[in-house]
Amino acid sequence: MKDMFKNMVNFEDIDDQFDDFEQAIPLMSEEEEKALTESEIPDELPILPLKNTVLFPGVVVPITVGRDRSLELVKEAYESDKTIGVVSQKNEEDEDPGTKDLYEIGTVAQILKLIKMPDGSKSIVIQGKTTFKIDEFLQKEPYFKAKVEPYHQEMDLEGVERDASIRSVKETASKIVNLSPNIPSEASIAINNINSPIFLLNFISSNLNVSTADKQEVLEIRTFSTRMERVMEFLNKELQVLNLSEEIRTKVKSDIDDQQRDFYLRQQMKAIQEALGEDGEHQEVEKLRKRAKEKNLPEEAQETVEKEITRLERTPNSSPNYGVIHSYIEWILDLPWDSYSEDNLDLKNAQKVLDEDHYGLDKVKKRIIEYLAVLKLKSDMKAPILCFYGPPGVGKTSLGKSIARALNRKFDRFSLGGIHDEAEIRGHRRTYIGALPGRILRSMKKTETANPVIMLDEIDKVGSDYRGDPTSALLEVLDPEQNDSFTDNYLELEYDLSKVLFIATANSLDTIPAPLRDRMEIINISGYTLQEKAQIAKEHLIPKQIKENGLSKDQIKLTHQALEKIIDEYTRESGVRSLERQIGSVCRGVAAKIAKGEEGPHTVGVNELQDYLGKRKYFSEVAERTKVPGVATGLAWTPYGGDILFIEASVSKGSGKLHITGQLGDVMKESAMLAMSYLKAHSDELNIPEDAFKYWDLHIHVPKGAVPKDGPSAGVSIFSAISSIFTQRKVKGTLAMTGEITLRGLVLPVGGIKEKVLAAKRSGIQKVLLPGKNEKDVEEIDKDVLGDLEVQYLERMDPLLDIVLEDEAVVNPAERFKVSEQYKSQNGKVTKDNDSSGETVVME
């Protein structure tokens, strides 16, 4: 309602001769108002359409008449009785409204004054008298004329209720007048002097700052109480807006005062800086513009930088946006868009560098040499996406550094382990405070070249939660067909990553989503053999630890036998991290002796190891574990390399139940049931009495129960263990096995063969049984590594027991599983009472 009473003000401007203020706001009494509104109206009236206002009874308003049809109407009406019908049109933009474009309810008006304007239009001052309803239109030309009927409004409030309503309307309207800077204070006096309730409501309704449709709605309400409630709604809403505007105005004034003070101080500071010869704001912008010209940016990036520099010039450095824009421009200019390091394509040199840093790992080195060879022949080749997969400590991360050194490229590494936020890869949008690009672009800025080697460590340990899935964000980064147009959320520009050599590392492939795994070239780096570990220790670990512990080569000598003993008896791992720690312990022990005055050289042999490392930590438990029937040695694969796994079986009197413990997964439990079913089916051939399955419970346990175990490869081992307990023939102590079994008696191939064979070798196993289809995996292992380890292959389970079990039984199975008739009857009764049929499996 900020434009309230604008009609009164406009009216004074229109006609200087119309000086009588009381004519503009007639302060009529109730009797005068009643006489006016209830005056008789003719049956037919010329209709004048109004564009953007609604005329209320008793209200005086000036109107400019410009349309030909309206000019004709006003001319004739002014020359006759000066009475017209005023109706608002539904669409304010319509210059030539039809009969359907006009509201049905209007106001009878008396033309008080006609004023001719210099441009040919006319202005009239009219006063509303009473409301009417259009029955039908009688003519459209030269102006509208309609048959009308009275549309009287009713007063339904009396006494105190009416007085309270009038007071409430006056008080609210006066508050609005006082708050609004555009309404003259005389309006409040005029409102308080209006005595007629209906005219008061009409006058305020006419000046409401609402749409024409809302005013028309008020005009059409017949009862006074309903009209008053609707008007109060509009007044209260306007009052709330004005109160809020006043608060904002006060706050803005304070903020402007602070800004003016800051601006004045900064202008002074700028003048002082210029006087001292220091860089001012203008110089900083010019520096950025100069850098942008010198940088060979892509067209899109160049346009963005120019646009942002222009914005920066217009932004005061006291504004929070100044820092945001400045940082964004600097990020674009800092990124290496076309800066490439020159690759060293000397294949012999690359092979030499790789061999210097790492022993073995022939498959990886071969792949890198192939990449260099193709790059030498085809310079625009896209870099491959490699993933080194294997147990910890085998040199996956350090291999990335060696590759960068061999290629003569910059290297950067960041770990993805534990990352949950997708923005870590793609960056945050600039709308966030403290937003930065993702780790990919940060690495590009750090290396300052567009073709570095970037290592994504621990890609299998990326998490996902409500902040997004970082592995999904990596799909674009690690796809050679897409990463030439990688878009960071912060930069919002396409950036070419196709020349970057990405190398990911993982301990396990199971947690990497299939789409991401498909984009990478998986290179398996398996565990080291004893010989490889000894060679790595001699070439790398021992010299490194001697240097780190302040020793010289002349002060310490570790014998080959002592080194092998450390590997065999003090470490049990696929990699060499633990081995390096043990060598470091030996070096620190020697350093302590030298620091005490015991000059060297100190030779550390097998007999001296215990002084430095204590008693041996690992023993070969195979022979001890298999001294009794029911224990078999299996081979297991873990993300940390191969390991041996003992399967233990025991029997006790019961009712043929099968108990399985050791935190086994569903697949492993199924292998146990498969082995039991196959053994029952062939019990006659093995001379196992029927009572052994009917009146004895079987318990299968896999030690290290706190470690979850699953997979089908333990099937052969489980079958050997339960066959041993039921035949009472011990499993041969120096033998280990792996393989999946079926009900038909087939032995199916399994994975992780190299790790399992190396684990068997470390544990002192002399012979391993493997599925026949895994023979190709064994062929990839060097014969020197296998040494005297015997490997035998199985296609079916039938010959298994003759290979695995001792020839003689400890006890005759018929005697071992013999039960009395009394026990049979009692056990049969229990089975009947429990209504159980067949065997029961209990998972504990």
Coordinates of C-alpha atoms in Angstrom, one line a residue, residues 503-746:
I503 CA 48.2 -46.0 -11.8
A504 CA 45.8 -47.4 -9.2
T505 CA 46.8 -49.8 -6.4
A506 CA 44.5 -52.3 -4.6
N507 CA 44.8 -55.2 -2.2
S508 CA 41.5 -56.7 -3.2
L509 CA 39.4 -56.4 -6.4
D510 CA 36.1 -57.4 -4.6
T511 CA 35.3 -54.0 -3.3
I512 CA 36.0 -52.2 -6.6
P513 CA 32.7 -51.7 -8.6
A514 CA 32.6 -53.7 -11.8
P515 CA 32.3 -50.6 -14.1
L516 CA 35.4 -49.1 -12.6
R517 CA 37.3 -52.4 -12.6
D518 CA 36.5 -52.7 -16.3
R519 CA 38.2 -49.4 -17.1
M520 CA 41.5 -50.4 -15.7
E521 CA 44.2 -52.8 -16.9
I522 CA 44.6 -55.2 -13.9
I523 CA 48.2 -56.3 -13.3
N524 CA 48.6 -58.8 -10.5
I525 CA 51.6 -58.5 -8.3
S526 CA 51.8 -61.6 -6.3
G527 CA 53.8 -62.3 -3.1
Y528 CA 57.6 -62.8 -3.2
T529 CA 59.4 -66.1 -2.7
L530 CA 62.1 -66.6 -0.1
Q531 CA 64.8 -66.2 -2.8
E532 CA 63.2 -63.0 -4.1
K533 CA 62.9 -61.6 -0.6
A534 CA 66.6 -62.4 0.1
Q535 CA 67.6 -60.7 -3.1
I536 CA 65.4 -57.6 -2.4
A537 CA 66.9 -57.4 1.1
K538 CA 70.5 -57.5 -0.2
E539 CA 69.9 -55.0 -2.9
H540 CA 67.6 -52.5 -1.3
L541 CA 66.5 -53.1 2.3
I542 CA 69.8 -53.7 4.0
P543 CA 71.6 -50.7 2.4
K544 CA 68.6 -48.5 3.2
Q545 CA 68.5 -49.5 6.9
I546 CA 72.2 -49.2 7.3
K547 CA 72.0 -45.6 6.1
E548 CA 68.9 -44.7 8.1
N549 CA 70.5 -46.0 11.3
G550 CA 73.7 -44.1 10.9
L551 CA 75.9 -47.1 10.1
S552 CA 78.4 -47.8 7.3
K553 CA 78.8 -50.9 5.2
D554 CA 82.1 -51.7 7.0
Q555 CA 80.4 -51.7 10.5
I556 CA 77.8 -54.5 9.9
K557 CA 77.6 -57.7 7.9
L558 CA 74.4 -59.8 7.8
T559 CA 75.1 -63.4 6.6
H560 CA 73.0 -65.0 4.0
Q561 CA 71.9 -67.8 6.4
A562 CA 70.9 -65.2 9.0
L563 CA 68.9 -63.4 6.4
E564 CA 67.0 -66.5 5.4
K565 CA 66.3 -67.3 9.0
I566 CA 64.8 -63.8 9.5
I567 CA 62.6 -64.4 6.4
D568 CA 61.5 -67.9 7.5
E569 CA 61.3 -67.7 11.3
Y570 CA 60.7 -64.0 12.1
T571 CA 58.3 -62.9 9.3
R572 CA 55.3 -64.5 7.6
E573 CA 54.1 -62.3 4.8
S574 CA 53.8 -61.9 1.1
G575 CA 55.6 -58.5 0.9
V576 CA 58.8 -57.3 2.6
R577 CA 57.6 -54.6 5.0
S578 CA 57.9 -56.8 8.1
L579 CA 61.3 -58.0 6.8
E580 CA 62.5 -54.4 6.5
R581 CA 61.4 -53.8 10.1
Q582 CA 63.3 -56.8 11.4
I583 CA 66.5 -55.8 9.4
G584 CA 66.0 -52.3 11.0
S585 CA 65.9 -53.9 14.4
V586 CA 69.2 -55.7 13.8
C587 CA 70.8 -52.5 12.5
R588 CA 69.6 -50.6 15.6
G589 CA 71.1 -53.3 17.9
V590 CA 74.4 -52.9 16.1
A591 CA 74.2 -49.1 16.3
A592 CA 73.6 -49.4 20.1
K593 CA 76.8 -51.5 20.5
I594 CA 78.9 -49.1 18.5
A595 CA 77.5 -46.1 20.4
K596 CA 78.6 -47.9 23.6
G597 CA 82.2 -48.2 22.3
E598 CA 82.2 -51.6 20.8
E599 CA 83.9 -50.9 17.5
G600 CA 83.0 -53.1 14.5
P601 CA 82.8 -54.7 12.2
H602 CA 79.9 -56.7 13.7
T603 CA 78.9 -59.9 11.8
V604 CA 75.3 -61.0 12.5
G605 CA 75.0 -64.7 11.9
V606 CA 72.3 -67.3 12.7
N607 CA 73.5 -67.7 16.3
E608 CA 73.5 -63.9 16.9
L609 CA 69.9 -63.3 15.7
Q610 CA 68.3 -64.1 19.0
D611 CA 70.3 -61.4 20.7
Y612 CA 68.8 -58.8 18.4
L613 CA 65.3 -60.1 17.5
G614 CA 64.5 -62.4 20.4
K615 CA 63.1 -65.9 20.0
R616 CA 61.7 -67.1 16.7
K617 CA 58.1 -66.0 16.1
Y618 CA 56.8 -68.5 13.5
F619 CA 57.0 -72.3 13.6
S620 CA 56.0 -75.0 11.2
E621 CA 52.8 -76.4 12.8
V622 CA 51.9 -78.8 10.1
A623 CA 53.5 -82.0 11.4
E624 CA 52.3 -81.3 15.0
R625 CA 48.7 -80.5 13.9
T626 CA 48.2 -83.7 11.9
K627 CA 49.4 -86.2 14.5
V628 CA 45.8 -87.3 15.1
P629 CA 43.0 -88.3 12.7
G630 CA 40.6 -85.6 11.6
V631 CA 43.1 -82.7 10.9
A632 CA 43.8 -81.6 7.3
T633 CA 45.9 -78.8 5.9
G634 CA 44.2 -76.5 3.4
L635 CA 45.6 -73.5 1.4
A636 CA 43.8 -70.1 1.6
W637 CA 44.1 -66.8 -0.2
T638 CA 43.8 -63.5 1.6
P639 CA 44.3 -59.9 0.5
Y640 CA 47.6 -60.0 2.3
G641 CA 48.9 -63.1 0.4
G642 CA 48.5 -66.9 0.8
D643 CA 48.2 -68.8 4.1
I644 CA 47.7 -72.3 5.3
L645 CA 44.4 -73.3 6.9
F646 CA 43.8 -76.2 9.3
I647 CA 40.5 -78.1 9.1
E648 CA 39.7 -80.0 12.3
A649 CA 37.0 -82.7 12.6
S650 CA 35.9 -84.6 15.7
V651 CA 33.1 -87.0 16.6
S652 CA 31.0 -87.5 19.7
K653 CA 28.0 -89.7 20.5
G654 CA 24.8 -88.1 19.4
S655 CA 22.1 -88.4 16.7
G656 CA 23.9 -87.6 13.5
K657 CA 24.1 -83.8 13.7
L658 CA 26.7 -81.7 11.9
H659 CA 28.2 -78.8 13.9
I660 CA 30.2 -76.2 12.1
T661 CA 32.2 -73.4 13.8
G662 CA 35.0 -71.0 13.1
Q663 CA 33.0 -68.0 11.6
L664 CA 32.6 -69.6 8.2
G665 CA 30.6 -68.1 5.3
D666 CA 27.7 -69.7 3.6
V667 CA 29.8 -71.1 0.7
M668 CA 32.2 -72.8 3.1
K669 CA 29.3 -74.3 5.1
E670 CA 27.9 -75.7 1.9
S671 CA 31.3 -77.3 1.1
A672 CA 31.1 -79.1 4.4
M673 CA 27.7 -80.5 3.6
L674 CA 28.8 -81.5 0.1
A675 CA 31.8 -83.4 1.6
M676 CA 29.5 -85.1 4.2
S677 CA 27.0 -86.2 1.5
Y678 CA 29.7 -87.5 -0.8
L679 CA 31.3 -89.4 2.1
K680 CA 28.0 -91.0 3.1
A681 CA 27.4 -92.1 -0.5
H682 CA 30.8 -93.9 -0.6
S683 CA 30.9 -95.2 3.0
D684 CA 30.8 -98.8 2.0
E685 CA 33.9 -98.5 -0.1
L686 CA 35.7 -96.9 2.9
N687 CA 34.4 -99.5 5.4
I688 CA 32.7 -96.9 7.5
P689 CA 29.9 -98.4 9.5
E690 CA 26.4 -97.0 9.1
D691 CA 26.1 -96.3 12.8
A692 CA 29.0 -93.7 12.5
F693 CA 26.6 -91.3 10.7
K694 CA 23.5 -92.3 12.6
Y695 CA 24.6 -92.3 16.3
W696 CA 27.6 -89.9 16.2
D697 CA 27.7 -86.1 15.8
L698 CA 30.3 -84.6 13.6
H699 CA 31.9 -81.2 14.6
I700 CA 34.0 -79.3 12.0
H701 CA 36.1 -76.4 13.2
V702 CA 38.5 -74.0 11.4
P703 CA 40.8 -72.3 14.0
K704 CA 41.2 -68.5 14.2
G705 CA 37.5 -68.2 14.8
A706 CA 37.7 -64.4 15.0
V707 CA 38.6 -64.2 11.3
P708 CA 35.7 -64.6 8.8
K709 CA 36.4 -67.2 6.2
D710 CA 34.5 -68.1 3.1
G711 CA 35.0 -69.5 -0.4
P712 CA 34.7 -72.9 -2.2
S713 CA 38.4 -73.8 -2.3
A714 CA 38.3 -75.5 1.1
G715 CA 36.1 -78.3 -0.2
V716 CA 39.0 -80.8 -0.7
S717 CA 40.5 -80.1 2.7
I718 CA 37.1 -80.5 4.5
F719 CA 36.5 -83.8 2.7
S720 CA 40.0 -85.0 3.7
A721 CA 39.4 -84.0 7.3
I722 CA 36.0 -85.8 7.8
S723 CA 37.2 -88.8 5.8
S724 CA 40.2 -89.0 8.2
I725 CA 38.0 -88.9 11.3
F726 CA 35.5 -91.5 10.0
T727 CA 38.2 -93.9 8.6
Q728 CA 40.5 -93.2 11.6
R729 CA 43.4 -92.8 9.2
K730 CA 45.6 -89.8 9.8
V731 CA 46.3 -87.1 7.1
K732 CA 49.9 -87.1 5.9
G733 CA 51.6 -84.2 7.8
T734 CA 53.7 -82.7 5.0
L735 CA 50.8 -82.3 2.5
A736 CA 48.4 -79.4 1.8
M737 CA 45.6 -79.1 -0.6
T738 CA 43.0 -76.8 -2.2
G739 CA 40.1 -77.2 -4.6
E740 CA 36.3 -77.0 -5.0
I741 CA 34.3 -80.2 -4.9
T742 CA 30.9 -81.2 -6.3
L743 CA 28.4 -83.9 -5.5
R744 CA 29.5 -85.8 -8.6
G745 CA 33.0 -86.1 -7.2
L746 CA 34.7 -83.5 -9.5

